[in-house]
Protein backbone atom coordinates (compact mmCIF):
# COMPACT_ATOMS: atom_id res chain seq x y z
CA MET A 1 15.71 -58.20 34.13
CA ASP A 2 17.83 -55.10 34.77
CA ASN A 3 18.22 -52.52 32.01
CA ASP A 4 18.35 -48.89 30.97
CA TRP A 5 14.91 -49.14 29.38
CA GLU A 6 13.77 -46.96 26.47
CA THR A 7 10.99 -46.89 23.85
CA THR A 8 12.02 -50.07 22.00
CA SER A 9 13.37 -51.93 25.04
CA PHE A 10 10.27 -54.09 25.14
CA ALA A 11 11.95 -56.50 22.69
CA PRO A 12 14.28 -58.02 25.36
CA PHE A 13 11.54 -58.80 27.84
CA LEU A 14 9.17 -60.00 25.12
CA THR A 15 11.94 -62.26 23.80
CA ALA A 16 12.49 -63.67 27.29
CA LEU A 17 8.76 -64.22 27.82
CA HIS A 18 8.49 -65.93 24.44
CA GLY A 19 11.35 -68.21 25.53
CA GLY A 20 9.43 -69.33 28.62
CA VAL A 21 11.10 -67.16 31.25
CA ASP A 22 9.02 -66.46 34.36
CA LEU A 23 9.71 -62.76 34.59
CA LEU A 24 9.55 -61.70 38.24
CA GLY A 25 10.29 -58.02 37.72
CA LEU A 26 12.07 -55.27 35.79
CA THR A 27 14.65 -53.04 37.45
CA SER A 28 15.96 -49.79 36.01
CA ILE A 29 19.39 -48.21 35.96
CA THR A 30 21.09 -45.12 34.55
CA GLY A 31 22.66 -45.94 31.21
CA ASP A 32 21.65 -44.53 27.85
CA THR A 33 19.61 -42.00 29.82
CA TRP A 34 18.96 -41.24 33.50
CA GLU A 35 17.32 -43.88 35.70
CA PRO A 36 14.00 -42.01 36.35
CA GLN A 37 13.40 -41.77 32.59
CA CYS A 38 14.34 -45.46 32.15
CA ALA A 39 11.96 -46.57 34.89
CA LEU A 40 9.04 -44.76 33.26
CA HIS A 41 9.92 -46.29 29.90
CA ALA A 42 9.78 -49.73 31.55
CA VAL A 43 6.32 -48.99 32.97
CA ALA A 44 5.13 -47.52 29.67
CA THR A 45 6.32 -50.39 27.46
CA LEU A 46 4.70 -52.93 29.79
CA GLU A 47 1.43 -50.99 29.59
CA VAL A 48 1.51 -51.16 25.80
CA GLY A 49 0.96 -54.92 25.95
CA ASN A 50 -1.17 -55.26 29.09
CA LEU A 51 1.83 -56.55 31.04
CA SER A 52 1.53 -54.27 34.07
CA CYS A 53 1.32 -57.35 36.32
CA ILE A 54 5.12 -57.38 35.99
CA PRO A 55 6.47 -54.91 38.58
CA VAL A 56 9.10 -52.24 37.92
CA TYR A 57 11.55 -51.16 40.62
CA GLU A 58 13.80 -48.12 40.45
CA GLY A 59 17.54 -48.55 40.81
CA ALA A 60 20.61 -46.39 41.29
CA LEU A 61 20.59 -42.88 39.86
CA TRP A 62 24.38 -42.50 39.65
CA PRO A 63 27.27 -44.84 38.82
CA LEU A 64 29.40 -45.74 41.83
CA LEU A 65 32.10 -43.16 40.99
CA ASN A 66 31.59 -41.83 37.50
CA THR A 67 30.04 -38.44 36.72
CA VAL A 68 29.64 -36.32 33.62
CA GLU A 69 32.63 -34.22 34.66
CA ARG A 70 34.81 -37.19 35.55
CA ALA A 71 34.10 -38.84 32.20
CA GLU A 72 34.93 -35.62 30.35
CA ALA A 73 38.23 -35.26 32.22
CA TRP A 74 39.26 -38.83 31.37
CA GLN A 75 38.57 -38.23 27.67
CA ILE A 76 40.79 -35.13 27.61
CA VAL A 77 43.72 -37.36 28.53
CA HIS A 78 42.88 -40.62 26.76
CA GLY A 79 40.67 -39.68 23.81
CA ALA A 80 36.97 -39.51 23.03
CA ILE A 81 34.51 -42.25 23.88
CA THR A 82 31.96 -42.50 21.11
CA PHE A 83 28.95 -43.08 23.37
CA LEU A 84 28.52 -42.58 27.12
CA GLY A 85 24.76 -42.42 27.45
CA ALA A 86 23.51 -40.23 30.28
CA LEU A 87 27.05 -39.07 31.03
CA ARG A 88 27.10 -37.04 27.82
CA PRO A 89 26.57 -33.28 28.14
CA GLU A 90 23.01 -31.98 28.24
CA ASN A 91 21.50 -31.48 24.77
CA ILE A 92 18.32 -29.43 24.94
CA THR A 93 17.97 -29.35 21.15
CA ALA A 94 17.99 -33.15 20.90
CA GLU A 95 15.53 -33.46 23.76
CA ALA A 96 13.14 -31.04 22.06
CA GLU A 97 13.26 -33.36 19.05
CA GLY A 98 12.32 -36.38 21.19
CA ALA A 99 15.61 -37.68 22.64
CA ASP A 100 15.95 -39.05 26.16
CA PRO A 101 17.78 -36.73 28.60
CA THR A 102 21.55 -36.69 29.03
CA GLY A 103 23.69 -34.57 31.36
CA GLY A 104 22.10 -31.77 33.35
CA ASN A 105 19.50 -32.54 36.00
CA PRO A 106 19.19 -36.35 36.22
CA TYR A 107 15.67 -36.15 37.66
CA ARG A 108 14.07 -34.36 34.74
CA ILE A 109 11.64 -36.29 32.55
CA ASN A 110 11.29 -35.64 28.83
CA LYS A 111 7.78 -36.68 27.84
CA ALA A 112 8.58 -36.03 24.17
CA ALA A 113 10.76 -39.18 24.18
CA PHE A 114 7.87 -41.50 25.08
CA TYR A 115 6.87 -42.64 21.60
CA GLU A 116 5.17 -45.60 23.27
CA GLY A 117 2.96 -43.18 25.21
CA PHE A 118 3.57 -41.66 28.62
CA PRO A 119 2.61 -44.21 31.29
CA SER A 120 -0.43 -43.92 33.52
CA GLY A 121 1.23 -46.12 36.14
CA ARG A 122 4.46 -45.65 38.05
CA PRO A 123 7.26 -47.88 39.39
CA LYS A 124 6.63 -49.71 42.65
CA THR A 125 7.50 -47.76 45.78
CA SER A 126 7.43 -50.69 48.23
CA THR A 127 11.15 -51.28 47.72
CA ASN A 128 13.98 -50.40 45.34
CA ALA A 129 15.77 -52.41 42.67
CA VAL A 130 18.69 -53.47 44.86
CA ASN A 131 16.50 -54.70 47.71
CA PHE A 132 14.15 -56.41 45.25
CA MET A 133 17.08 -58.36 43.80
CA ILE A 134 18.36 -59.36 47.24
CA GLU A 135 14.91 -60.32 48.56
CA THR A 136 14.06 -62.33 45.43
CA VAL A 137 17.21 -64.48 45.33
CA SER A 138 16.84 -65.06 49.08
CA LYS A 139 13.23 -66.18 48.62
CA TYR A 140 14.12 -68.54 45.75
CA PRO A 141 17.73 -69.64 46.40
CA GLY A 142 19.42 -71.16 43.37
CA CYS A 143 16.41 -70.49 41.13
CA VAL A 144 16.61 -66.84 40.04
CA SER A 145 18.56 -65.83 36.94
CA ILE A 146 19.59 -62.20 36.51
CA TYR A 147 19.71 -60.54 33.09
CA THR A 148 21.44 -57.20 32.88
CA ALA A 149 21.78 -55.09 29.74
CA GLY A 150 22.78 -51.77 31.24
CA PRO A 151 25.56 -50.65 33.57
CA LEU A 152 26.01 -53.02 36.51
CA THR A 153 25.45 -50.51 39.32
CA ASN A 154 22.36 -52.21 40.78
CA VAL A 155 23.99 -55.62 40.77
CA ALA A 156 27.19 -54.29 42.36
CA LEU A 157 25.21 -52.58 45.11
CA ALA A 158 23.34 -55.82 45.78
CA VAL A 159 26.66 -57.70 45.95
CA ARG A 160 28.06 -55.18 48.41
CA SER A 161 24.83 -55.00 50.45
CA ASP A 162 24.39 -58.73 50.99
CA PRO A 163 27.39 -61.10 51.02
CA LYS A 164 25.09 -64.03 50.13
CA PHE A 165 23.40 -62.35 47.18
CA ALA A 166 25.63 -63.58 44.35
CA SER A 167 25.91 -67.14 45.64
CA LEU A 168 22.12 -67.42 46.05
CA ALA A 169 21.43 -66.43 42.43
CA LYS A 170 21.23 -69.17 39.82
CA GLU A 171 23.27 -67.20 37.29
CA ILE A 172 23.87 -63.79 35.77
CA VAL A 173 23.78 -63.04 32.03
CA ILE A 174 25.49 -59.78 31.11
CA MET A 175 25.14 -57.78 27.90
CA GLY A 176 28.63 -56.32 27.92
CA GLY A 177 32.27 -57.20 27.93
CA MET A 178 33.43 -56.12 24.50
CA LEU A 179 37.02 -57.15 23.96
CA ASP A 180 39.69 -54.72 22.78
CA ARG A 181 38.71 -53.03 19.50
CA SER A 182 41.52 -50.48 19.29
CA LEU A 183 42.04 -51.03 15.56
CA VAL A 184 38.36 -50.33 14.88
CA ARG A 185 38.75 -46.99 16.68
CA ALA A 186 41.74 -46.19 14.48
CA ILE A 187 40.70 -47.28 10.98
CA GLY A 188 36.94 -47.93 11.23
CA THR A 189 34.15 -45.40 10.91
CA LEU A 190 32.78 -43.47 13.87
CA PHE A 191 29.72 -45.71 13.58
CA ASP A 192 31.95 -48.79 13.90
CA ALA A 193 33.63 -47.29 16.95
CA GLN A 194 30.24 -46.66 18.55
CA ILE A 195 28.97 -50.18 17.86
CA PHE A 196 31.98 -51.75 19.56
CA SER A 197 32.12 -49.30 22.45
CA ASP A 198 31.48 -51.16 25.71
CA THR A 199 29.11 -48.53 27.07
CA ASN A 200 27.67 -50.60 29.90
CA PHE A 201 31.11 -51.19 31.42
CA LEU A 202 32.50 -47.73 30.61
CA ILE A 203 29.69 -45.86 32.37
CA ASP A 204 30.38 -47.71 35.64
CA PRO A 205 33.69 -49.62 35.55
CA GLU A 206 33.78 -50.12 39.32
CA ALA A 207 30.36 -51.77 39.30
CA ALA A 208 31.42 -54.06 36.45
CA LYS A 209 34.49 -55.15 38.41
CA ILE A 210 32.53 -55.79 41.62
CA THR A 211 30.00 -57.86 39.67
CA LEU A 212 32.56 -59.95 37.81
CA ASN A 213 34.53 -60.59 41.00
CA ALA A 214 31.41 -61.78 42.90
CA ASP A 215 30.75 -65.45 43.57
CA PHE A 216 27.92 -66.06 41.13
CA SER A 217 27.57 -69.76 40.31
CA LYS A 218 27.59 -68.92 36.62
CA ILE A 219 28.55 -65.74 34.76
CA THR A 220 27.75 -65.45 31.06
CA LEU A 221 29.08 -62.53 29.03
CA VAL A 222 27.29 -61.74 25.78
CA GLY A 223 29.68 -59.12 24.42
CA ASP A 224 31.07 -58.80 20.89
CA VAL A 225 28.63 -61.34 19.45
CA THR A 226 25.71 -58.96 20.04
CA SER A 227 27.14 -56.68 17.36
CA GLN A 228 26.72 -59.46 14.78
CA VAL A 229 22.91 -59.49 14.98
CA ILE A 230 21.63 -56.44 13.10
CA ALA A 231 18.18 -54.87 12.86
CA THR A 232 18.10 -54.42 9.10
CA GLN A 233 15.24 -52.78 7.25
CA GLU A 234 14.39 -56.21 5.89
CA PHE A 235 14.09 -57.58 9.43
CA ALA A 236 11.93 -54.65 10.50
CA ASP A 237 9.67 -55.34 7.51
CA GLU A 238 9.37 -58.98 8.57
CA VAL A 239 8.47 -58.01 12.13
CA PHE A 240 5.79 -55.62 10.87
CA GLU A 241 4.11 -58.33 8.80
CA VAL A 242 2.11 -58.95 11.98
CA LYS A 243 0.45 -55.73 13.11
CA ASN A 244 0.24 -54.85 16.79
CA ALA A 245 1.36 -51.97 19.01
CA TYR A 246 4.79 -53.49 19.63
CA THR A 247 5.58 -54.31 16.00
CA GLU A 248 4.56 -50.79 15.01
CA LEU A 249 6.87 -49.27 17.63
CA PHE A 250 9.69 -51.55 16.53
CA TYR A 251 9.16 -50.73 12.86
CA ASN A 252 8.98 -46.97 13.40
CA HIS A 253 11.49 -46.39 16.17
CA PHE A 254 14.19 -49.07 16.30
CA ASN A 255 17.36 -47.71 14.72
CA LYS A 256 17.80 -49.66 11.50
CA GLY A 257 21.34 -50.82 10.88
CA TYR A 258 22.13 -51.00 14.60
CA PRO A 259 22.88 -54.24 16.43
CA LEU A 260 20.24 -55.96 18.51
CA TRP A 261 22.50 -55.81 21.57
CA ASP A 262 20.05 -56.30 24.43
CA GLU A 263 17.77 -58.54 22.41
CA THR A 264 20.58 -60.98 21.54
CA ALA A 265 21.54 -61.18 25.21
CA ALA A 266 17.88 -61.82 26.07
CA ALA A 267 17.79 -64.69 23.57
CA VAL A 268 20.86 -66.26 25.20
CA PHE A 269 19.26 -65.65 28.60
CA ALA A 270 16.05 -67.42 27.55
CA ASP A 271 17.67 -70.23 25.56
CA PRO A 272 21.43 -70.77 26.02
CA SER A 273 21.42 -73.28 23.16
CA VAL A 274 21.37 -70.39 20.66
CA SER A 275 25.08 -70.08 21.45
CA THR A 276 26.99 -72.03 18.80
CA ASN A 277 30.48 -71.26 20.09
CA GLN A 278 31.65 -70.21 23.52
CA THR A 279 34.71 -70.39 25.70
CA THR A 280 35.59 -70.32 29.36
CA VAL A 281 37.86 -67.51 30.52
CA TYR A 282 38.78 -65.73 33.71
CA VAL A 283 37.56 -62.13 33.72
CA ASP A 284 38.26 -58.83 35.38
CA VAL A 285 37.77 -55.13 34.62
CA ASP A 286 40.37 -52.35 34.52
CA THR A 287 39.38 -49.81 37.17
CA ALA A 288 42.53 -47.70 37.15
CA TYR A 289 41.18 -44.23 36.30
CA GLY A 290 44.54 -43.21 34.83
CA SER A 291 44.59 -46.18 32.47
CA PRO A 292 43.78 -45.82 28.75
CA THR A 293 41.75 -49.05 29.08
CA TYR A 294 39.72 -47.88 32.09
CA GLY A 295 36.45 -49.80 32.09
CA ASN A 296 37.60 -52.45 29.63
CA LEU A 297 37.09 -56.16 30.15
CA ARG A 298 40.27 -58.16 30.73
CA VAL A 299 40.32 -61.90 29.98
CA TYR A 300 42.86 -64.52 31.08
CA ARG A 301 43.61 -68.19 31.11
CA GLU A 302 43.52 -69.63 34.61
CA GLU A 303 47.29 -69.67 35.13
CA LEU A 304 47.61 -65.96 34.31
CA ALA A 305 44.51 -64.62 36.02
CA PRO A 306 44.64 -62.14 38.94
CA PRO A 307 43.74 -63.66 42.34
CA ASN A 308 40.21 -62.19 42.56
CA SER A 309 39.11 -62.90 38.99
CA ARG A 310 36.25 -65.28 38.31
CA GLU A 311 35.54 -67.91 35.69
CA ALA A 312 32.97 -66.90 33.09
CA THR A 313 31.41 -68.19 29.91
CA TYR A 314 32.13 -65.87 26.99
CA ILE A 315 29.78 -66.24 24.01
CA LEU A 316 31.69 -66.17 20.71
CA ASP A 317 28.96 -66.99 18.19
CA VAL A 318 25.20 -67.41 18.10
CA ASP A 319 22.77 -68.90 15.64
CA THR A 320 21.79 -65.56 14.15
CA GLU A 321 18.67 -66.83 12.42
CA ARG A 322 17.36 -68.45 15.60
CA VAL A 323 18.03 -65.29 17.58
CA LEU A 324 16.21 -63.15 15.02
CA GLN A 325 13.33 -65.62 14.99
CA MET A 326 13.02 -65.48 18.79
CA ILE A 327 13.00 -61.69 18.77
CA LYS A 328 10.52 -61.51 15.89
CA LEU A 329 8.06 -63.98 17.41
CA GLY A 330 8.33 -62.39 20.84
CA VAL A 331 7.35 -59.00 19.42
CA GLN A 332 4.76 -60.31 16.96
CA TYR A 333 2.96 -62.54 19.47
CA PRO A 334 3.55 -60.89 22.83
CA LYS A 335 2.51 -62.48 26.08
CA SER A 336 0.05 -60.58 28.24
CA CYS A 337 -0.88 -60.79 31.92
CA ALA A 338 -3.89 -62.88 30.96
CA SER A 339 -1.56 -65.54 29.49
CA LEU A 340 0.99 -65.57 32.31
CA SER A 341 0.88 -67.78 35.37
CA PHE A 342 2.82 -65.37 37.56
CA GLY A 343 2.89 -61.70 38.50
CA ASN A 344 1.54 -59.56 41.32
């Protein structure tokens, strides 16, 4: 599972574990914050539930091309992007109040943001995220599914590093691929614009394109539908009916009113039958830096698709109640290393 981990990012891996996934490892990537901070969050949230048998591997620090300055220059021409994670300017005031780092020095660690507790352990140093992905799919050809809920930099680097990587994986499930929401940006609230901003693709458009053009046997995009599953106060209250360290963190620190983006994708990853409506499309990503839709997903019918585009399953609807139930039970009754039959 590849993600830009943070304090409440335990819910996706707990949801996957609850769904019976054999979780071979977590990999970290720059997204909402810088990769070193994300990697430590992954280690810390595993430690909360005695899950340190699951290894964490550090991934790419920077997107393939994008930088803070490059993103700012694009917005001057084409308009503001409501959320760009680590590529936002540095905000020392927010960090002092417990926010994860953005902008500035990407190596700095803000301990004030570790509401789950600063970890005693560290990511594995035997290899990095990209090599771990390549080595794992090579060891278990056709058996390893990849979940990614952050920018696709690690996956793209694996694709470019090993020409067999994508074809050896069982599948890839991607939290991303929001379709065009221009009207929301025009007449919706700023909150609406943020919810439907395709951050994972916009931070690293080139990586998204490389990934979607690769020869994975199956590509599943869990895009717009993730914005339909909301962490309401009522849901947080339900989760906290069972008291443990994870439910307390979820209750106190998950942003109420926000979608369960990564968690919904994890539910689809663990149990594809939660999808109640899906379609097959050909997909690509706009990587023209001068384009107003730079980083946006493009979808086509087969006859109209560009030559290098790939077929993908696009999730249109999910059984919201089942998804919420999977997330709730995963957090309320978390697996631990003692209950798992795998791990280092």
